[in-house]
PDB file of C-alpha atoms in Angstrom:
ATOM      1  CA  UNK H   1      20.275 -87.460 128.471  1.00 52.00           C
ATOM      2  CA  UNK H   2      21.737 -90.570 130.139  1.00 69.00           C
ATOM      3  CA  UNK H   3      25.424 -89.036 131.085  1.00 91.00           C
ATOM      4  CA  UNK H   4      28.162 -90.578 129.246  1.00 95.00           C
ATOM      5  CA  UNK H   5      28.175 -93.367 126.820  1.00 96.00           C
ATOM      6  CA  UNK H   6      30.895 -95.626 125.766  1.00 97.00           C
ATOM      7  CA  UNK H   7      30.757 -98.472 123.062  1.00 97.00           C
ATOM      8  CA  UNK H   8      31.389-101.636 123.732  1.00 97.00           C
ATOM      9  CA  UNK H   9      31.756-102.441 127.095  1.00 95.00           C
ATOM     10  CA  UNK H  10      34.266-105.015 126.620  1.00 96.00           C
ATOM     11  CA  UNK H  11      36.443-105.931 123.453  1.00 98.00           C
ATOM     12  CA  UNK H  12      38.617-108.577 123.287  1.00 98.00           C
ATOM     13  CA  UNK H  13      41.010-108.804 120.829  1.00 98.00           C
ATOM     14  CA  UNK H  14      44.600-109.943 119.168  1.00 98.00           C
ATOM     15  CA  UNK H  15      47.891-108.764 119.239  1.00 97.00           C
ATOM     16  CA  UNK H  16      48.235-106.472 116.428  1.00 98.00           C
ATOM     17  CA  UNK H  17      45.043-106.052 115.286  1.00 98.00           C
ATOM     18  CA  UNK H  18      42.883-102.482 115.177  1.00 98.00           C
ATOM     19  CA  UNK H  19      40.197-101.575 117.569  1.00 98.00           C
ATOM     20  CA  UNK H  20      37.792 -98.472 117.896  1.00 98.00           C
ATOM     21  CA  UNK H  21      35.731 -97.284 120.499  1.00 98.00           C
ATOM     22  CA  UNK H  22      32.935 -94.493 120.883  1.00 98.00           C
ATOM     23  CA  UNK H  23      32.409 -91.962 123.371  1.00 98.00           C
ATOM     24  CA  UNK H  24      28.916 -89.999 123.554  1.00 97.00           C
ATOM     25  CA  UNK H  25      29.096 -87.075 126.161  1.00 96.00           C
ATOM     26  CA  UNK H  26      26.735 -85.536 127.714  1.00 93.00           C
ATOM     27  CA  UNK H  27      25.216 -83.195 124.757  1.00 90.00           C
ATOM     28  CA  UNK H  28      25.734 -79.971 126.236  1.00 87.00           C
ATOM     29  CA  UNK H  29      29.195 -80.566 127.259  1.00 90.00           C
ATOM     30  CA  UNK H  30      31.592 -79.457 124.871  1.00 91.00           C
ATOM     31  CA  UNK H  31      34.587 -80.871 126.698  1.00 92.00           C
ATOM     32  CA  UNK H  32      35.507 -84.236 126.265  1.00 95.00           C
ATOM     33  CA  UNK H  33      38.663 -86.326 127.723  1.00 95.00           C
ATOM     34  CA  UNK H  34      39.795 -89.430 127.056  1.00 97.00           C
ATOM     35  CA  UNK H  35      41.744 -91.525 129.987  1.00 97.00           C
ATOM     36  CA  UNK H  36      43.275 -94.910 130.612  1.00 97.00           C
ATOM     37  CA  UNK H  37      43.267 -97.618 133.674  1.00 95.00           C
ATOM     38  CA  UNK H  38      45.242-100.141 134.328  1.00 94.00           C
ATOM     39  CA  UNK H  39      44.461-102.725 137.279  1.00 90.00           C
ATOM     40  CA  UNK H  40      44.959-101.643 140.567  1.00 88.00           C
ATOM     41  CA  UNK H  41      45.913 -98.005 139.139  1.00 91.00           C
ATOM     42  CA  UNK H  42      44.125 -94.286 139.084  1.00 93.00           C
ATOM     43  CA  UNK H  43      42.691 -93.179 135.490  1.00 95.00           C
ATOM     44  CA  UNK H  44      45.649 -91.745 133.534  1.00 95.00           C
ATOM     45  CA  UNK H  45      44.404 -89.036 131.189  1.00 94.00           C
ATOM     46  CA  UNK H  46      45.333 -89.249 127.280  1.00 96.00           C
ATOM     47  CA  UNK H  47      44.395 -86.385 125.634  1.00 96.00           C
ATOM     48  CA  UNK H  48      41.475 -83.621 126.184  1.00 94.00           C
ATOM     49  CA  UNK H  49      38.665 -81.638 123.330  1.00 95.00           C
ATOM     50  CA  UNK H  50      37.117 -78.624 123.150  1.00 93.00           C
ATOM     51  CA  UNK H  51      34.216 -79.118 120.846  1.00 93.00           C
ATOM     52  CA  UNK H  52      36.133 -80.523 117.854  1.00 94.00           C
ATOM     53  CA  UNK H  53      39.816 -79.539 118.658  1.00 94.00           C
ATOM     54  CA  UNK H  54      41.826 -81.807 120.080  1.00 94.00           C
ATOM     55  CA  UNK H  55      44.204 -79.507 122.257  1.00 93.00           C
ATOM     56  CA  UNK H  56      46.343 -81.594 124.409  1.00 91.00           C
ATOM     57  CA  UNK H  57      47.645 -84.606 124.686  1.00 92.00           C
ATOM     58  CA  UNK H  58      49.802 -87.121 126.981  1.00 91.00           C
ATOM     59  CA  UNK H  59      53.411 -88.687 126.260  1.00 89.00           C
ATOM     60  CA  UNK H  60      50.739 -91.855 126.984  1.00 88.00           C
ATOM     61  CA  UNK H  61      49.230 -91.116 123.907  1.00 89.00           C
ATOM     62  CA  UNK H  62      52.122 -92.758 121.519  1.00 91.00           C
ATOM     63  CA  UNK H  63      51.304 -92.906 117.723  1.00 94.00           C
ATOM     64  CA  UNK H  64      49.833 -96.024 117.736  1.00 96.00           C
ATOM     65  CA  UNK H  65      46.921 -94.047 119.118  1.00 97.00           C
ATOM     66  CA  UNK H  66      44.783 -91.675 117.650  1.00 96.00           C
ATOM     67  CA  UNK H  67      41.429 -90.008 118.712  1.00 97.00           C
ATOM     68  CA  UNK H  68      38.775 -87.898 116.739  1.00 96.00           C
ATOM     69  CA  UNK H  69      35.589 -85.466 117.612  1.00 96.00           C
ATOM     70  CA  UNK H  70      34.996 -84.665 113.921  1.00 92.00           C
ATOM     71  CA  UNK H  71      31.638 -82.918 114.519  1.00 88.00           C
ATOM     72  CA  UNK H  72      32.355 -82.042 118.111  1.00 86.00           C
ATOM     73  CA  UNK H  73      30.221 -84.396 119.505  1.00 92.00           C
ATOM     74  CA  UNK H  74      30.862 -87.756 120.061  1.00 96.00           C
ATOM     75  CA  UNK H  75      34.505 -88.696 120.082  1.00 98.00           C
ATOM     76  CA  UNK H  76      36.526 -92.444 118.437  1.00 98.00           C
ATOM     77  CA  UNK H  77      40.064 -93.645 119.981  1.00 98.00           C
ATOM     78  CA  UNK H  78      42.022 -96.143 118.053  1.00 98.00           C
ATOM     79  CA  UNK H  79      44.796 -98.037 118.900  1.00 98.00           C
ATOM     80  CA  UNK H  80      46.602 -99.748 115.822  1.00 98.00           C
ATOM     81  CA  UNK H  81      48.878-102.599 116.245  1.00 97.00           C
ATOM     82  CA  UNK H  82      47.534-103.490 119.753  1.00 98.00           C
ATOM     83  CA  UNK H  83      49.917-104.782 121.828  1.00 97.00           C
ATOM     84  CA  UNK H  84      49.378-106.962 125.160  1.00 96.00           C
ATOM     85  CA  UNK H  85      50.364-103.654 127.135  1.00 95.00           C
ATOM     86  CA  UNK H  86      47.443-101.829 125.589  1.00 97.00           C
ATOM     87  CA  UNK H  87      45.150-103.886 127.937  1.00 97.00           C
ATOM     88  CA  UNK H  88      43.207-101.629 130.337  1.00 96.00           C
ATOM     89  CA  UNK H  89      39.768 -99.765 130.781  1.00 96.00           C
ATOM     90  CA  UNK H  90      39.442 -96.729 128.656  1.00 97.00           C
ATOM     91  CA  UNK H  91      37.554 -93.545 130.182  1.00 96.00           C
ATOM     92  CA  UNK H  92      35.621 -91.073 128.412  1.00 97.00           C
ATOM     93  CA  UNK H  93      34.407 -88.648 130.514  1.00 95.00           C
ATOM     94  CA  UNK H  94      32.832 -85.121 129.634  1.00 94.00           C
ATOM     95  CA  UNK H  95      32.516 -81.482 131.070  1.00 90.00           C
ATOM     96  CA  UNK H  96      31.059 -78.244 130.484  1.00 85.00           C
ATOM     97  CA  UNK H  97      32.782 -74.703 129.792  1.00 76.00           C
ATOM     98  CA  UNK H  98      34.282 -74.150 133.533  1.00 70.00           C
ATOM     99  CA  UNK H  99      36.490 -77.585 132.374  1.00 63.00           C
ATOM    100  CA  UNK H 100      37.529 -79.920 136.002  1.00 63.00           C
ATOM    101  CA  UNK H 101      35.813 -77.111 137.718  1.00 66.00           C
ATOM    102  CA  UNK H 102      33.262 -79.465 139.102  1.00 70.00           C
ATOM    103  CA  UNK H 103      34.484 -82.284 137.632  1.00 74.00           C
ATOM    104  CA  UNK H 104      33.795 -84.794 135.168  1.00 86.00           C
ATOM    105  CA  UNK H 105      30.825 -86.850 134.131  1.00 90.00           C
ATOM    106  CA  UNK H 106      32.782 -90.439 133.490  1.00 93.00           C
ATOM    107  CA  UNK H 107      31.677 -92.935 131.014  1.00 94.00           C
ATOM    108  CA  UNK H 108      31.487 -96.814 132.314  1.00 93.00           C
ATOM    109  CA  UNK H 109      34.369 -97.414 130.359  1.00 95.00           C
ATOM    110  CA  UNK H 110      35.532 -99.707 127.360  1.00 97.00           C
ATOM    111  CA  UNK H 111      37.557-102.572 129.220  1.00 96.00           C
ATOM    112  CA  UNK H 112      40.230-103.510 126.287  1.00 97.00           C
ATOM    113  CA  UNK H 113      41.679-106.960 126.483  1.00 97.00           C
ATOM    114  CA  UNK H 114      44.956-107.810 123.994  1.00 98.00           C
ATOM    115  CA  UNK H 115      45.513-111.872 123.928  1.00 97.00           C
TER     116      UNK H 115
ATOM    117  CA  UNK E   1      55.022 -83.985 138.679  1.00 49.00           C
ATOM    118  CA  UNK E   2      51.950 -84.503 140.178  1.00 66.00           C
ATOM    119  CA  UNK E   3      51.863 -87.438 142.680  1.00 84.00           C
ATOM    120  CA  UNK E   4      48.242 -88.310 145.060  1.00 91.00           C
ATOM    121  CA  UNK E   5      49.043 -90.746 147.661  1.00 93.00           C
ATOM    122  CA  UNK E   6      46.697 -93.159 149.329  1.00 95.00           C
ATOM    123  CA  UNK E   7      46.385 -95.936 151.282  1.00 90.00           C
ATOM    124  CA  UNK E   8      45.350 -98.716 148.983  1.00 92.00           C
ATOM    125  CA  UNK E   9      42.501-100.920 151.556  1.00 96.00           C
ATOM    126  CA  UNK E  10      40.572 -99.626 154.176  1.00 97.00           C
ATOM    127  CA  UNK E  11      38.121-102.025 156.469  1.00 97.00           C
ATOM    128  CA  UNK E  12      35.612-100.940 158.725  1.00 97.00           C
ATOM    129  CA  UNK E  13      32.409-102.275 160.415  1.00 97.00           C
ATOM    130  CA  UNK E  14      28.929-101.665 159.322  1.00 97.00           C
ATOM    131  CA  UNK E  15      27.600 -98.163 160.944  1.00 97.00           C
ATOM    132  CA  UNK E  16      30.974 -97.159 161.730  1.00 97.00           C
ATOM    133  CA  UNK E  17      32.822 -94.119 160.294  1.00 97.00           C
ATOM    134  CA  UNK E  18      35.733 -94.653 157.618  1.00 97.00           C
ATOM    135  CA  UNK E  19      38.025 -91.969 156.498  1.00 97.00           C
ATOM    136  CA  UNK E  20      40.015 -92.099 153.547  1.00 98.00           C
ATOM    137  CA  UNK E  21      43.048 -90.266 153.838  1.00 97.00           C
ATOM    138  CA  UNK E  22      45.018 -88.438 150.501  1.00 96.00           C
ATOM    139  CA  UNK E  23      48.195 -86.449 149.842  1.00 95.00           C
ATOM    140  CA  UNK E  24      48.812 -84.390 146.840  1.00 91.00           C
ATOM    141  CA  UNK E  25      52.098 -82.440 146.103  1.00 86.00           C
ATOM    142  CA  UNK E  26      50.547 -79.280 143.542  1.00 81.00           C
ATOM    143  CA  UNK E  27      50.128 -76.666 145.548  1.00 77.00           C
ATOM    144  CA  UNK E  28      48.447 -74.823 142.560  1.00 80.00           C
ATOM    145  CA  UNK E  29      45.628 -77.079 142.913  1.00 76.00           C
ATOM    146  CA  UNK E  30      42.432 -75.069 142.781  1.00 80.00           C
ATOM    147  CA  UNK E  31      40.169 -78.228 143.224  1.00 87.00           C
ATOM    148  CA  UNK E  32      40.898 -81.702 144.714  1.00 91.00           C
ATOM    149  CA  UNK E  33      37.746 -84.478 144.345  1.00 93.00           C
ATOM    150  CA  UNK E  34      36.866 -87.789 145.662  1.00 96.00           C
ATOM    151  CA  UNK E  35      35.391 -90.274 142.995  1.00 96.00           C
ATOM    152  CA  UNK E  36      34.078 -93.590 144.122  1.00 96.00           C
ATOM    153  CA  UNK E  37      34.361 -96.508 141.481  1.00 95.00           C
ATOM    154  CA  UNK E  38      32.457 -99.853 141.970  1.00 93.00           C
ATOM    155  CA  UNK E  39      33.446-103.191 140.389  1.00 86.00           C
ATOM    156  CA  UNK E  40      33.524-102.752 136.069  1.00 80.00           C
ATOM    157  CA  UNK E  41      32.145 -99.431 136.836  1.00 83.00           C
ATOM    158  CA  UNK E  42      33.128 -95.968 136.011  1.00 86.00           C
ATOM    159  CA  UNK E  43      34.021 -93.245 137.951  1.00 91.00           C
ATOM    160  CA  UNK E  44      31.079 -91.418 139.958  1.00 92.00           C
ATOM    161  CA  UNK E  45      31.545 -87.959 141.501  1.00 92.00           C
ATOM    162  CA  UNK E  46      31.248 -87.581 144.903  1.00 94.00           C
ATOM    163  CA  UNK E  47      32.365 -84.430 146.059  1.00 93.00           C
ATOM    164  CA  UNK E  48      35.353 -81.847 145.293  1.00 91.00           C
ATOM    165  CA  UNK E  49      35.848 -79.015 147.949  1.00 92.00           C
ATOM    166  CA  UNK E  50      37.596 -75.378 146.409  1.00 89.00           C
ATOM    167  CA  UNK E  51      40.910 -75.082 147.800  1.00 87.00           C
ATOM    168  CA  UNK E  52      40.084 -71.647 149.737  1.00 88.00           C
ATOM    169  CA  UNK E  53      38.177 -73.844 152.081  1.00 91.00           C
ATOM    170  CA  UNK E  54      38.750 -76.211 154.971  1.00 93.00           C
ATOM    171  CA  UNK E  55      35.933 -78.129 155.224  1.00 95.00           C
ATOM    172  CA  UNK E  56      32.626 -79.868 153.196  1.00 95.00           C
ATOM    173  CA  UNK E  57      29.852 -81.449 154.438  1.00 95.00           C
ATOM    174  CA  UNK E  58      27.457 -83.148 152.257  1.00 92.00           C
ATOM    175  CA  UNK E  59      25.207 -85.582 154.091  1.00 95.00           C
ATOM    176  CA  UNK E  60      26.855 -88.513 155.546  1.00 96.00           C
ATOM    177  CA  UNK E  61      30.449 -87.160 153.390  1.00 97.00           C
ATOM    178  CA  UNK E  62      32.800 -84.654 155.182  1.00 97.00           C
ATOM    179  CA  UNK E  63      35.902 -83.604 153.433  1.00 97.00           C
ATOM    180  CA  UNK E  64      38.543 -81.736 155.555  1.00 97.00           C
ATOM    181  CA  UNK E  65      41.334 -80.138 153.502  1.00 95.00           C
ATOM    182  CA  UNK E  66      44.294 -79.073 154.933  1.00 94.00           C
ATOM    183  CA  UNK E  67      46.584 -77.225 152.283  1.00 91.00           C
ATOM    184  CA  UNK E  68      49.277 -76.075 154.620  1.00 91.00           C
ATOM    185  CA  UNK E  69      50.316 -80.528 155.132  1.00 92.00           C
ATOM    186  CA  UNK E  70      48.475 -80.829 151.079  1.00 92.00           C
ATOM    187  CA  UNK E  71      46.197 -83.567 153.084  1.00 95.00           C
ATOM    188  CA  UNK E  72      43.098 -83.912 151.986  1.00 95.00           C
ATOM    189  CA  UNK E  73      40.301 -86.538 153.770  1.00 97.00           C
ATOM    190  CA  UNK E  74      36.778 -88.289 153.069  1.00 98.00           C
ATOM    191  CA  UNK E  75      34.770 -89.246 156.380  1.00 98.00           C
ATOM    192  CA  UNK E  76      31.703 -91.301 155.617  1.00 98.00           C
ATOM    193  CA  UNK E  77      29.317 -91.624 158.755  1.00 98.00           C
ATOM    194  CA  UNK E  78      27.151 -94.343 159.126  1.00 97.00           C
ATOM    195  CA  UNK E  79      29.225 -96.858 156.720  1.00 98.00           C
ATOM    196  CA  UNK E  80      26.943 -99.210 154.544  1.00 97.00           C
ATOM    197  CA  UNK E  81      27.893-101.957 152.456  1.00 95.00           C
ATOM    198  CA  UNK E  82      27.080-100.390 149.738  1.00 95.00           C
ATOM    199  CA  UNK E  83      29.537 -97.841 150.023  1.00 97.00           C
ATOM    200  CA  UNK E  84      31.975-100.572 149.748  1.00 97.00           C
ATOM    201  CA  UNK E  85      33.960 -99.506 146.543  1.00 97.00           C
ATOM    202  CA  UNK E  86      37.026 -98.201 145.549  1.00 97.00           C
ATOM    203  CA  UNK E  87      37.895 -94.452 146.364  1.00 98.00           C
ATOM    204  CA  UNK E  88      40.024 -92.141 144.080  1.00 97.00           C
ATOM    205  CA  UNK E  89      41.443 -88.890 145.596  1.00 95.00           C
ATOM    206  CA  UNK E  90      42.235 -85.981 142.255  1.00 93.00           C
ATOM    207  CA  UNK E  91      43.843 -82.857 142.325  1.00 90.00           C
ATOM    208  CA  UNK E  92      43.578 -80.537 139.402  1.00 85.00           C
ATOM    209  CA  UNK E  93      46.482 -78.216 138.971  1.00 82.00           C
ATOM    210  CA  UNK E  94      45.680 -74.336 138.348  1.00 78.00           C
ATOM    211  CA  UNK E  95      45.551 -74.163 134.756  1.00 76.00           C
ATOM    212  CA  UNK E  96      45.317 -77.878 133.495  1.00 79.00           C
ATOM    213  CA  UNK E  97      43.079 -79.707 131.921  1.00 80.00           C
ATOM    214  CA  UNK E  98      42.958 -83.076 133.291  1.00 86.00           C
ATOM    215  CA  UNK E  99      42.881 -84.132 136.825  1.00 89.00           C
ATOM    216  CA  UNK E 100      45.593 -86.527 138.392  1.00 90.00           C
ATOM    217  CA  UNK E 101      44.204 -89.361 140.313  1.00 94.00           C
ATOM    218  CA  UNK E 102      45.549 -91.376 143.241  1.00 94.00           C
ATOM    219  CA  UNK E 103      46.189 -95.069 143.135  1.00 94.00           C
ATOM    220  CA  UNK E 104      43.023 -95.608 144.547  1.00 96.00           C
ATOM    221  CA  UNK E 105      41.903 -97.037 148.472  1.00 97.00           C
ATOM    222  CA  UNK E 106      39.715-100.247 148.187  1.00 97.00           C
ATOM    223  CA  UNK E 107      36.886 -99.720 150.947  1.00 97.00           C
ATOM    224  CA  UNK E 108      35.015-103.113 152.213  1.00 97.00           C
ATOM    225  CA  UNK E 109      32.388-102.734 154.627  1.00 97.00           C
ATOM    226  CA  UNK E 110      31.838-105.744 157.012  1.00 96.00           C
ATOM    227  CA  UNK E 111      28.434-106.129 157.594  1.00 92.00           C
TER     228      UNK E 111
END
């Protein structure tokens, strides 16, 4: 096991089109979070999974954006509609049982770029 | 809510000492972390001290906690340039989920 994967590293794309990206966590951790970063800015968290539930979530999070761990494994977020604002790096990041306890395992991120 | 403080950049010379300074304002917080972040990287784990204790040491990385002031510091001895990076200072509040981060402090080590 590698740690935390992300796909794609980079995505570039229009104002108001879709985008999806994938976050593999570490296999035995069954917690999985989902955070954003903007330049010059801390990691602002989204929304947080226990195995396939999806049990919190930020005011960030508005309802252009959705996020999925169907099987409780690796997790999607979409944003519909992008907008120029939605430009930033996207965290995944993983944990075990004992949650921040000993904090996360971070992905390398999905840097998102709206033209 | 939750605010961490830090400075944003931080200089020092090759072989010197830098510390990092960070303030937090949840008192709750059972665990505060440093993460170090390198250009179009991630985040990488450094170290996170329990907040029943004062002090960390883990090779050249000392964190000193002092919950009474909600300070919270990261000495690195012997400074390389490869620690050059940026620094992020988290708190996690008793019962939550996520962690809140600071703004980050930009660390450049001149060789």
């Amino acid at each position: 096991d590698t740690g935390v994967s992300q796909d794609p590293r980079h995505k570039i794309t229009k104002r108001g089109q879709n985008v999806t990206f994938r976050c593999d966590p570490i296999s035995e951790h069954n917690r999985l979070y989902w955070y954003r970063q903007t330049l010059g800015q801390g990691p602002e968290f989204l929304t947080y999974f226990q195995n396939e539930a999806q049990l919190e979530k930020s005011r960030l999070l508005s309802d252009r954006f959705s996020a999925e761990r169907p099987k409780g494994s690796f997790s999607t977020l979409e944003i519909q509609r992008t907008e120029q604002g939605d430009s930033a790096m996207y965290l995944c990041a993983s944990s075990g049982d004992r949650g921040p306890s000993y904090g996360y395992t971070f992905g390398s991120g999905t840097r998102l770029t709206v033209v | 809510g939750e605010d961490v403080e830090q400075s944003l950049f931080l200089s020092v010379r090759e072989g010197d000492s830098s510390v990092i300074n960070c303030t937090y304002t949840d008192s709750s917080s059972t665990y505060l972390y440093w993460y170090k972040q390198e250009p179009g990287a991630g985040l990488q784990l450094l170290t996170y001290i329990f907040s029943n204790m004062d002090m960390k040491q883990d090779q050249r990385l000392t964190v000193l906690l002092n919950k009474k002031d909600k300070h919270l510091s990261l000495r690195i001895a012997d400074t390389q340039t490869g620690d050059s990076a940026i620094y992020f200072c988290a708190e996690s509040p008793s019962g939550a989920n996520n962690l809140f981060f600071g703004t980050g402090t930009r660390l450049t080590v001149i060789p």
